PDB file of N, CA and C in Angstrom:
ATOM      1  N   MET A   1      25.126 -14.654  17.236  1.00  0.00           N
ATOM      2  CA  MET A   1      23.792 -14.072  16.985  1.00  0.00           C
ATOM      3  C   MET A   1      22.586 -14.208  18.056  1.00  0.00           C
ATOM      4  N   SER A   2      21.769 -13.306  18.056  1.00  0.00           N
ATOM      5  CA  SER A   2      20.678 -13.401  19.046  1.00  0.00           C
ATOM      6  C   SER A   2      19.553 -14.381  18.339  1.00  0.00           C
ATOM      7  N   SER A   3      18.372 -14.627  19.317  1.00  0.00           N
ATOM      8  CA  SER A   3      17.118 -15.415  18.429  1.00  0.00           C
ATOM      9  C   SER A   3      16.617 -14.690  17.476  1.00  0.00           C
ATOM     10  N   GLN A   4      16.699 -13.224  17.394  1.00  0.00           N
ATOM     11  CA  GLN A   4      16.027 -12.484  16.017  1.00  0.00           C
ATOM     12  C   GLN A   4      17.157 -11.759  15.468  1.00  0.00           C
ATOM     13  N   PHE A   5      17.041 -12.115  14.234  1.00  0.00           N
ATOM     14  CA  PHE A   5      17.840 -11.525  13.338  1.00  0.00           C
ATOM     15  C   PHE A   5      17.715 -10.196  12.930  1.00  0.00           C
ATOM     16  N   SER A   6      18.806  -9.286  13.191  1.00  0.00           N
ATOM     17  CA  SER A   6      19.033  -7.924  13.163  1.00  0.00           C
ATOM     18  C   SER A   6      19.507  -7.271  11.947  1.00  0.00           C
ATOM     19  N   TYR A   7      19.373  -6.116  11.808  1.00  0.00           N
ATOM     20  CA  TYR A   7      19.906  -5.310  10.692  1.00  0.00           C
ATOM     21  C   TYR A   7      21.406  -5.186  10.972  1.00  0.00           C
ATOM     22  N   GLU A   8      21.986  -5.091  12.034  1.00  0.00           N
ATOM     23  CA  GLU A   8      23.260  -5.038  12.250  1.00  0.00           C
ATOM     24  C   GLU A   8      23.972  -6.615  11.796  1.00  0.00           C
ATOM     25  N   GLU A   9      23.240  -7.599  11.964  1.00  0.00           N
ATOM     26  CA  GLU A   9      23.839  -8.878  11.575  1.00  0.00           C
ATOM     27  C   GLU A   9      23.615  -8.911   9.997  1.00  0.00           C
ATOM     28  N   LEU A  10      22.659  -8.412   9.532  1.00  0.00           N
ATOM     29  CA  LEU A  10      22.481  -8.352   8.131  1.00  0.00           C
ATOM     30  C   LEU A  10      23.708  -7.609   7.396  1.00  0.00           C
ATOM     31  N   ALA A  11      24.038  -6.411   7.988  1.00  0.00           N
ATOM     32  CA  ALA A  11      24.956  -5.552   7.349  1.00  0.00           C
ATOM     33  C   ALA A  11      26.205  -6.353   7.543  1.00  0.00           C
ATOM     34  N   ALA A  12      26.651  -7.099   8.811  1.00  0.00           N
ATOM     35  CA  ALA A  12      27.947  -7.976   8.811  1.00  0.00           C
ATOM     36  C   ALA A  12      27.884  -8.901   7.828  1.00  0.00           C
ATOM     37  N   LEU A  13      26.814  -9.490   7.606  1.00  0.00           N
ATOM     38  CA  LEU A  13      26.868 -10.716   6.454  1.00  0.00           C
ATOM     39  C   LEU A  13      26.750 -10.055   5.166  1.00  0.00           C
ATOM     40  N   MET A  14      26.453  -8.795   4.748  1.00  0.00           N
ATOM     41  CA  MET A  14      26.772  -8.271   3.650  1.00  0.00           C
ATOM     42  C   MET A  14      28.047  -8.094   3.289  1.00  0.00           C
ATOM     43  N   LYS A  15      28.859  -7.625   4.459  1.00  0.00           N
ATOM     44  CA  LYS A  15      30.283  -7.500   4.366  1.00  0.00           C
ATOM     45  C   LYS A  15      30.958  -8.558   4.061  1.00  0.00           C
ATOM     46  N   LYS A  16      30.639  -9.649   4.834  1.00  0.00           N
ATOM     47  CA  LYS A  16      31.219 -11.109   4.925  1.00  0.00           C
ATOM     48  C   LYS A  16      31.066 -11.721   3.583  1.00  0.00           C
ATOM     49  N   CYS A  17      29.772 -11.728   2.804  1.00  0.00           N
ATOM     50  CA  CYS A  17      29.533 -12.433   1.811  1.00  0.00           C
ATOM     51  C   CYS A  17      29.639 -11.734   0.548  1.00  0.00           C
ATOM     52  N   ALA A  18      29.411 -10.655   0.530  1.00  0.00           N
ATOM     53  CA  ALA A  18      29.656  -9.802  -0.684  1.00  0.00           C
ATOM     54  C   ALA A  18      30.645  -8.632  -0.657  1.00  0.00           C
ATOM     55  N   GLY A  19      31.253  -8.389   0.503  1.00  0.00           N
ATOM     56  CA  GLY A  19      32.194  -7.315   0.146  1.00  0.00           C
ATOM     57  C   GLY A  19      31.742  -5.906   0.268  1.00  0.00           C
ATOM     58  N   LEU A  20      30.288  -5.863   0.921  1.00  0.00           N
ATOM     59  CA  LEU A  20      29.882  -4.440   0.870  1.00  0.00           C
ATOM     60  C   LEU A  20      29.638  -3.969   2.317  1.00  0.00           C
ATOM     61  N   THR A  21      30.152  -2.698   2.652  1.00  0.00           N
ATOM     62  CA  THR A  21      29.958  -2.150   3.695  1.00  0.00           C
ATOM     63  C   THR A  21      28.637  -1.174   3.767  1.00  0.00           C
ATOM     64  N   VAL A  22      27.944  -1.663   4.388  1.00  0.00           N
ATOM     65  CA  VAL A  22      26.645  -0.804   4.504  1.00  0.00           C
ATOM     66  C   VAL A  22      26.030  -0.379   6.056  1.00  0.00           C
ATOM     67  N   ASP A  23      25.796   0.692   6.528  1.00  0.00           N
ATOM     68  CA  ASP A  23      25.444   1.045   7.620  1.00  0.00           C
ATOM     69  C   ASP A  23      23.955   0.276   8.227  1.00  0.00           C
ATOM     70  N   PRO A  24      23.930  -0.154   9.256  1.00  0.00           N
ATOM     71  CA  PRO A  24      22.809  -1.055   9.537  1.00  0.00           C
ATOM     72  C   PRO A  24      21.674   0.217   9.862  1.00  0.00           C
ATOM     73  N   ALA A  25      22.003   1.269  10.303  1.00  0.00           N
ATOM     74  CA  ALA A  25      20.990   2.102  10.517  1.00  0.00           C
ATOM     75  C   ALA A  25      20.487   2.741   9.098  1.00  0.00           C
ATOM     76  N   GLN A  26      21.268   2.464   8.236  1.00  0.00           N
ATOM     77  CA  GLN A  26      20.668   3.010   6.680  1.00  0.00           C
ATOM     78  C   GLN A  26      19.598   1.783   6.178  1.00  0.00           C
ATOM     79  N   LEU A  27      20.004   0.515   6.560  1.00  0.00           N
ATOM     80  CA  LEU A  27      19.487  -0.527   6.143  1.00  0.00           C
ATOM     81  C   LEU A  27      18.049  -0.656   6.850  1.00  0.00           C
ATOM     82  N   GLU A  28      17.967  -0.099   8.208  1.00  0.00           N
ATOM     83  CA  GLU A  28      16.787  -0.086   8.967  1.00  0.00           C
ATOM     84  C   GLU A  28      16.009   1.397   8.657  1.00  0.00           C
ATOM     85  N   GLY A  29      16.668   2.219   8.266  1.00  0.00           N
ATOM     86  CA  GLY A  29      16.026   3.540   8.155  1.00  0.00           C
ATOM     87  C   GLY A  29      15.369   3.850   6.794  1.00  0.00           C
ATOM     88  N   SER A  30      15.890   2.791   5.611  1.00  0.00           N
ATOM     89  CA  SER A  30      15.288   3.020   4.400  1.00  0.00           C
ATOM     90  C   SER A  30      14.487   1.555   4.086  1.00  0.00           C
ATOM     91  N   PRO A  31      13.430   1.488   4.672  1.00  0.00           N
ATOM     92  CA  PRO A  31      12.648   0.308   4.330  1.00  0.00           C
ATOM     93  C   PRO A  31      12.013   0.016   2.827  1.00  0.00           C
ATOM     94  N   THR A  32      12.123   1.051   2.119  1.00  0.00           N
ATOM     95  CA  THR A  32      11.808   0.733   0.587  1.00  0.00           C
ATOM     96  C   THR A  32      12.927   0.753  -0.477  1.00  0.00           C
ATOM     97  N   MET A  33      13.958   1.102   0.184  1.00  0.00           N
ATOM     98  CA  MET A  33      15.402   0.737  -0.541  1.00  0.00           C
ATOM     99  C   MET A  33      15.584  -0.553  -0.794  1.00  0.00           C
ATOM    100  N   THR A  34      15.805  -0.861  -2.061  1.00  0.00           N
ATOM    101  CA  THR A  34      16.145  -2.372  -2.482  1.00  0.00           C
ATOM    102  C   THR A  34      17.480  -2.777  -2.328  1.00  0.00           C
ATOM    103  N   PHE A  35      17.750  -4.218  -2.096  1.00  0.00           N
ATOM    104  CA  PHE A  35      19.202  -4.781  -2.288  1.00  0.00           C
ATOM    105  C   PHE A  35      20.050  -4.139  -3.185  1.00  0.00           C
ATOM    106  N   THR A  36      19.397  -4.256  -4.386  1.00  0.00           N
ATOM    107  CA  THR A  36      20.154  -3.614  -5.738  1.00  0.00           C
ATOM    108  C   THR A  36      20.618  -2.366  -5.543  1.00  0.00           C
ATOM    109  N   GLU A  37      19.826  -1.406  -4.838  1.00  0.00           N
ATOM    110  CA  GLU A  37      20.400   0.082  -4.565  1.00  0.00           C
ATOM    111  C   GLU A  37      21.512  -0.199  -3.520  1.00  0.00           C
ATOM    112  N   PHE A  38      21.429  -0.954  -2.595  1.00  0.00           N
ATOM    113  CA  PHE A  38      22.627  -1.068  -1.538  1.00  0.00           C
ATOM    114  C   PHE A  38      23.931  -1.868  -2.255  1.00  0.00           C
ATOM    115  N   GLY A  39      23.691  -2.324  -3.538  1.00  0.00           N
ATOM    116  CA  GLY A  39      24.746  -3.048  -4.190  1.00  0.00           C
ATOM    117  C   GLY A  39      24.789  -4.590  -4.260  1.00  0.00           C
ATOM    118  N   LEU A  40      23.783  -5.079  -3.590  1.00  0.00           N
ATOM    119  CA  LEU A  40      23.814  -6.329  -3.202  1.00  0.00           C
ATOM    120  C   LEU A  40      23.141  -7.378  -4.330  1.00  0.00           C
ATOM    121  N   ASP A  41      23.647  -8.227  -4.969  1.00  0.00           N
ATOM    122  CA  ASP A  41      22.854  -8.816  -5.955  1.00  0.00           C
ATOM    123  C   ASP A  41      22.352 -10.345  -5.459  1.00  0.00           C
ATOM    124  N   SER A  42      21.747 -11.047  -6.466  1.00  0.00           N
ATOM    125  CA  SER A  42      20.974 -12.330  -6.042  1.00  0.00           C
ATOM    126  C   SER A  42      21.953 -13.278  -5.556  1.00  0.00           C
ATOM    127  N   LEU A  43      23.293 -13.346  -6.188  1.00  0.00           N
ATOM    128  CA  LEU A  43      24.083 -14.173  -5.785  1.00  0.00           C
ATOM    129  C   LEU A  43      24.696 -14.163  -4.023  1.00  0.00           C
ATOM    130  N   GLY A  44      24.694 -12.808  -4.085  1.00  0.00           N
ATOM    131  CA  GLY A  44      25.431 -12.486  -2.549  1.00  0.00           C
ATOM    132  C   GLY A  44      24.237 -12.564  -1.583  1.00  0.00           C
ATOM    133  N   LEU A  45      22.945 -12.450  -1.813  1.00  0.00           N
ATOM    134  CA  LEU A  45      21.650 -12.744  -0.982  1.00  0.00           C
ATOM    135  C   LEU A  45      21.528 -14.371  -0.824  1.00  0.00           C
ATOM    136  N   LEU A  46      21.989 -15.050  -1.940  1.00  0.00           N
ATOM    137  CA  LEU A  46      21.959 -16.274  -1.887  1.00  0.00           C
ATOM    138  C   LEU A  46      23.149 -16.794  -0.783  1.00  0.00           C
ATOM    139  N   ALA A  47      24.182 -16.218  -0.880  1.00  0.00           N
ATOM    140  CA  ALA A  47      25.118 -16.787   0.090  1.00  0.00           C
ATOM    141  C   ALA A  47      24.822 -16.317   1.508  1.00  0.00           C
ATOM    142  N   ILE A  48      24.078 -15.130   1.680  1.00  0.00           N
ATOM    143  CA  ILE A  48      23.656 -14.981   3.264  1.00  0.00           C
ATOM    144  C   ILE A  48      22.811 -15.730   3.606  1.00  0.00           C
ATOM    145  N   VAL A  49      21.739 -16.390   2.793  1.00  0.00           N
ATOM    146  CA  VAL A  49      20.823 -17.085   3.199  1.00  0.00           C
ATOM    147  C   VAL A  49      21.622 -18.616   3.744  1.00  0.00           C
ATOM    148  N   GLY A  50      22.504 -18.942   2.809  1.00  0.00           N
ATOM    149  CA  GLY A  50      23.279 -20.024   3.185  1.00  0.00           C
ATOM    150  C   GLY A  50      23.984 -20.020   4.326  1.00  0.00           C
ATOM    151  N   GLU A  51      24.564 -18.898   4.719  1.00  0.00           N
ATOM    152  CA  GLU A  51      25.396 -18.572   5.849  1.00  0.00           C
ATOM    153  C   GLU A  51      24.224 -18.862   7.210  1.00  0.00           C
ATOM    154  N   LEU A  52      23.126 -18.003   7.080  1.00  0.00           N
ATOM    155  CA  LEU A  52      22.174 -18.197   7.851  1.00  0.00           C
ATOM    156  C   LEU A  52      21.533 -19.927   8.366  1.00  0.00           C
ATOM    157  N   GLU A  53      21.319 -20.452   7.217  1.00  0.00           N
ATOM    158  CA  GLU A  53      21.020 -21.799   7.492  1.00  0.00           C
ATOM    159  C   GLU A  53      21.923 -22.833   8.086  1.00  0.00           C
ATOM    160  N   ASN A  54      23.328 -22.483   7.866  1.00  0.00           N
ATOM    161  CA  ASN A  54      24.405 -23.108   8.540  1.00  0.00           C
ATOM    162  C   ASN A  54      24.414 -22.539  10.065  1.00  0.00           C
ATOM    163  N   HIS A  55      24.295 -21.531  10.175  1.00  0.00           N
ATOM    164  CA  HIS A  55      24.337 -20.824  11.714  1.00  0.00           C
ATOM    165  C   HIS A  55      23.407 -21.267  12.401  1.00  0.00           C
ATOM    166  N   TYR A  56      21.901 -21.121  11.947  1.00  0.00           N
ATOM    167  CA  TYR A  56      20.831 -21.569  12.829  1.00  0.00           C
ATOM    168  C   TYR A  56      20.454 -23.129  12.736  1.00  0.00           C
ATOM    169  N   GLY A  57      21.090 -23.899  11.750  1.00  0.00           N
ATOM    170  CA  GLY A  57      20.878 -25.333  11.505  1.00  0.00           C
ATOM    171  C   GLY A  57      19.298 -25.339  11.009  1.00  0.00           C
ATOM    172  N   THR A  58      18.683 -24.797  10.486  1.00  0.00           N
ATOM    173  CA  THR A  58      17.296 -24.850  10.144  1.00  0.00           C
ATOM    174  C   THR A  58      17.246 -24.247   8.854  1.00  0.00           C
ATOM    175  N   PRO A  59      16.365 -24.744   7.831  1.00  0.00           N
ATOM    176  CA  PRO A  59      16.225 -24.140   6.423  1.00  0.00           C
ATOM    177  C   PRO A  59      15.443 -22.819   6.435  1.00  0.00           C
ATOM    178  N   ILE A  60      15.974 -22.029   5.757  1.00  0.00           N
ATOM    179  CA  ILE A  60      15.245 -20.665   5.522  1.00  0.00           C
ATOM    180  C   ILE A  60      14.146 -20.680   4.683  1.00  0.00           C
ATOM    181  N   GLU A  61      12.909 -19.964   4.919  1.00  0.00           N
ATOM    182  CA  GLU A  61      11.864 -20.161   4.202  1.00  0.00           C
ATOM    183  C   GLU A  61      12.137 -19.964   2.629  1.00  0.00           C
ATOM    184  N   PRO A  62      11.660 -20.942   1.625  1.00  0.00           N
ATOM    185  CA  PRO A  62      11.991 -20.722   0.355  1.00  0.00           C
ATOM    186  C   PRO A  62      11.431 -19.319  -0.102  1.00  0.00           C
ATOM    187  N   GLY A  63      12.296 -18.693  -0.801  1.00  0.00           N
ATOM    188  CA  GLY A  63      11.873 -17.447  -1.582  1.00  0.00           C
ATOM    189  C   GLY A  63      12.703 -16.284  -0.789  1.00  0.00           C
ATOM    190  N   ALA A  64      13.646 -16.574   0.221  1.00  0.00           N
ATOM    191  CA  ALA A  64      14.126 -15.512   0.953  1.00  0.00           C
ATOM    192  C   ALA A  64      15.234 -14.793   0.247  1.00  0.00           C
ATOM    193  N   GLU A  65      15.824 -15.800  -0.861  1.00  0.00           N
ATOM    194  CA  GLU A  65      16.857 -15.105  -1.639  1.00  0.00           C
ATOM    195  C   GLU A  65      16.127 -14.182  -2.717  1.00  0.00           C
ATOM    196  N   SER A  66      14.962 -14.045  -3.028  1.00  0.00           N
ATOM    197  CA  SER A  66      14.215 -13.195  -3.710  1.00  0.00           C
ATOM    198  C   SER A  66      13.555 -12.027  -3.246  1.00  0.00           C
ATOM    199  N   CYS A  67      13.970 -11.832  -1.856  1.00  0.00           N
ATOM    200  CA  CYS A  67      13.364 -10.746  -0.938  1.00  0.00           C
ATOM    201  C   CYS A  67      14.010  -9.506  -1.740  1.00  0.00           C
ATOM    202  N   LYS A  68      13.344  -8.191  -2.201  1.00  0.00           N
ATOM    203  CA  LYS A  68      13.742  -7.184  -2.597  1.00  0.00           C
ATOM    204  C   LYS A  68      14.294  -6.031  -1.677  1.00  0.00           C
ATOM    205  N   THR A  69      13.801  -5.991  -0.499  1.00  0.00           N
ATOM    206  CA  THR A  69      14.302  -5.173   0.502  1.00  0.00           C
ATOM    207  C   THR A  69      14.761  -5.794   2.027  1.00  0.00           C
ATOM    208  N   PRO A  70      15.754  -4.864   2.377  1.00  0.00           N
ATOM    209  CA  PRO A  70      16.480  -5.574   3.735  1.00  0.00           C
ATOM    210  C   PRO A  70      14.907  -6.057   4.790  1.00  0.00           C
ATOM    211  N   SER A  71      14.356  -5.047   5.094  1.00  0.00           N
ATOM    212  CA  SER A  71      12.857  -5.019   5.720  1.00  0.00           C
ATOM    213  C   SER A  71      12.358  -6.347   5.606  1.00  0.00           C
ATOM    214  N   ASP A  72      11.828  -6.516   4.089  1.00  0.00           N
ATOM    215  CA  ASP A  72      11.350  -7.969   3.851  1.00  0.00           C
ATOM    216  C   ASP A  72      12.111  -9.241   4.114  1.00  0.00           C
ATOM    217  N   PHE A  73      13.338  -9.062   3.909  1.00  0.00           N
ATOM    218  CA  PHE A  73      14.264 -10.279   4.322  1.00  0.00           C
ATOM    219  C   PHE A  73      14.306 -10.195   5.802  1.00  0.00           C
ATOM    220  N   ILE A  74      14.537  -9.451   6.656  1.00  0.00           N
ATOM    221  CA  ILE A  74      14.562  -9.536   8.006  1.00  0.00           C
ATOM    222  C   ILE A  74      13.345 -10.097   8.592  1.00  0.00           C
ATOM    223  N   ASP A  75      12.256  -9.986   7.979  1.00  0.00           N
ATOM    224  CA  ASP A  75      10.963 -10.657   8.361  1.00  0.00           C
ATOM    225  C   ASP A  75      10.817 -11.874   7.980  1.00  0.00           C
ATOM    226  N   VAL A  76      11.266 -12.219   6.843  1.00  0.00           N
ATOM    227  CA  VAL A  76      11.414 -13.896   6.364  1.00  0.00           C
ATOM    228  C   VAL A  76      12.073 -14.566   7.226  1.00  0.00           C
ATOM    229  N   ILE A  77      13.437 -13.805   7.299  1.00  0.00           N
ATOM    230  CA  ILE A  77      14.610 -14.716   8.365  1.00  0.00           C
ATOM    231  C   ILE A  77      14.042 -14.837   9.737  1.00  0.00           C
ATOM    232  N   ASN A  78      13.292 -14.140  10.354  1.00  0.00           N
ATOM    233  CA  ASN A  78      13.015 -14.127  11.845  1.00  0.00           C
ATOM    234  C   ASN A  78      11.818 -14.958  11.708  1.00  0.00           C
ATOM    235  N   ALA A  79      10.812 -15.238  10.794  1.00  0.00           N
ATOM    236  CA  ALA A  79       9.716 -16.032  10.698  1.00  0.00           C
ATOM    237  C   ALA A  79      10.461 -17.428  10.397  1.00  0.00           C
ATOM    238  N   SER A  80      11.450 -17.695   9.718  1.00  0.00           N
ATOM    239  CA  SER A  80      11.995 -18.897   9.461  1.00  0.00           C
ATOM    240  C   SER A  80      12.776 -19.452  10.786  1.00  0.00           C
ATOM    241  N   ILE A  81      13.564 -18.601  11.489  1.00  0.00           N
ATOM    242  CA  ILE A  81      14.025 -18.957  12.759  1.00  0.00           C
ATOM    243  C   ILE A  81      13.106 -19.512  13.786  1.00  0.00           C
ATOM    244  N   THR A  82      11.974 -18.511  13.918  1.00  0.00           N
ATOM    245  CA  THR A  82      10.864 -18.969  14.890  1.00  0.00           C
ATOM    246  C   THR A  82      10.337 -20.199  14.573  1.00  0.00           C
ATOM    247  N   ALA A  83      10.086 -20.587  13.443  1.00  0.00           N
ATOM    248  CA  ALA A  83       9.313 -21.841  12.960  1.00  0.00           C
ATOM    249  C   ALA A  83      10.283 -22.904  13.179  1.00  0.00           C
ATOM    250  N   GLY A  84      11.519 -22.880  12.907  1.00  0.00           N
ATOM    251  CA  GLY A  84      12.714 -23.851  13.239  1.00  0.00           C
ATOM    252  C   GLY A  84      13.127 -23.990  14.462  1.00  0.00           C
ATOM    253  N   ALA A  85      12.578 -23.161  15.554  1.00  0.00           N
ATOM    254  CA  ALA A  85      12.910 -23.259  16.883  1.00  0.00           C
ATOM    255  C   ALA A  85      12.264 -24.412  17.278  1.00  0.00           C
TER     256      ALA A  85
END
């Protein structure tokens, strides 16, 4: 993974953690579409946060698992990665 978390990485983690196949372009191109509309529930999002904490070796900002949209989630994750660097 790069130093900035991307929609491609989010789509890969959605597949790995929740079994959902989502086009990264659709995640990025639909900024108001919610995780629920993509089929991802709170447990799936929590699993993704755990994967990211393990990968980056830094805690992710509290509340990341409560983000409603992929756009908001990407922003929180990148802020957490930058702060933890």
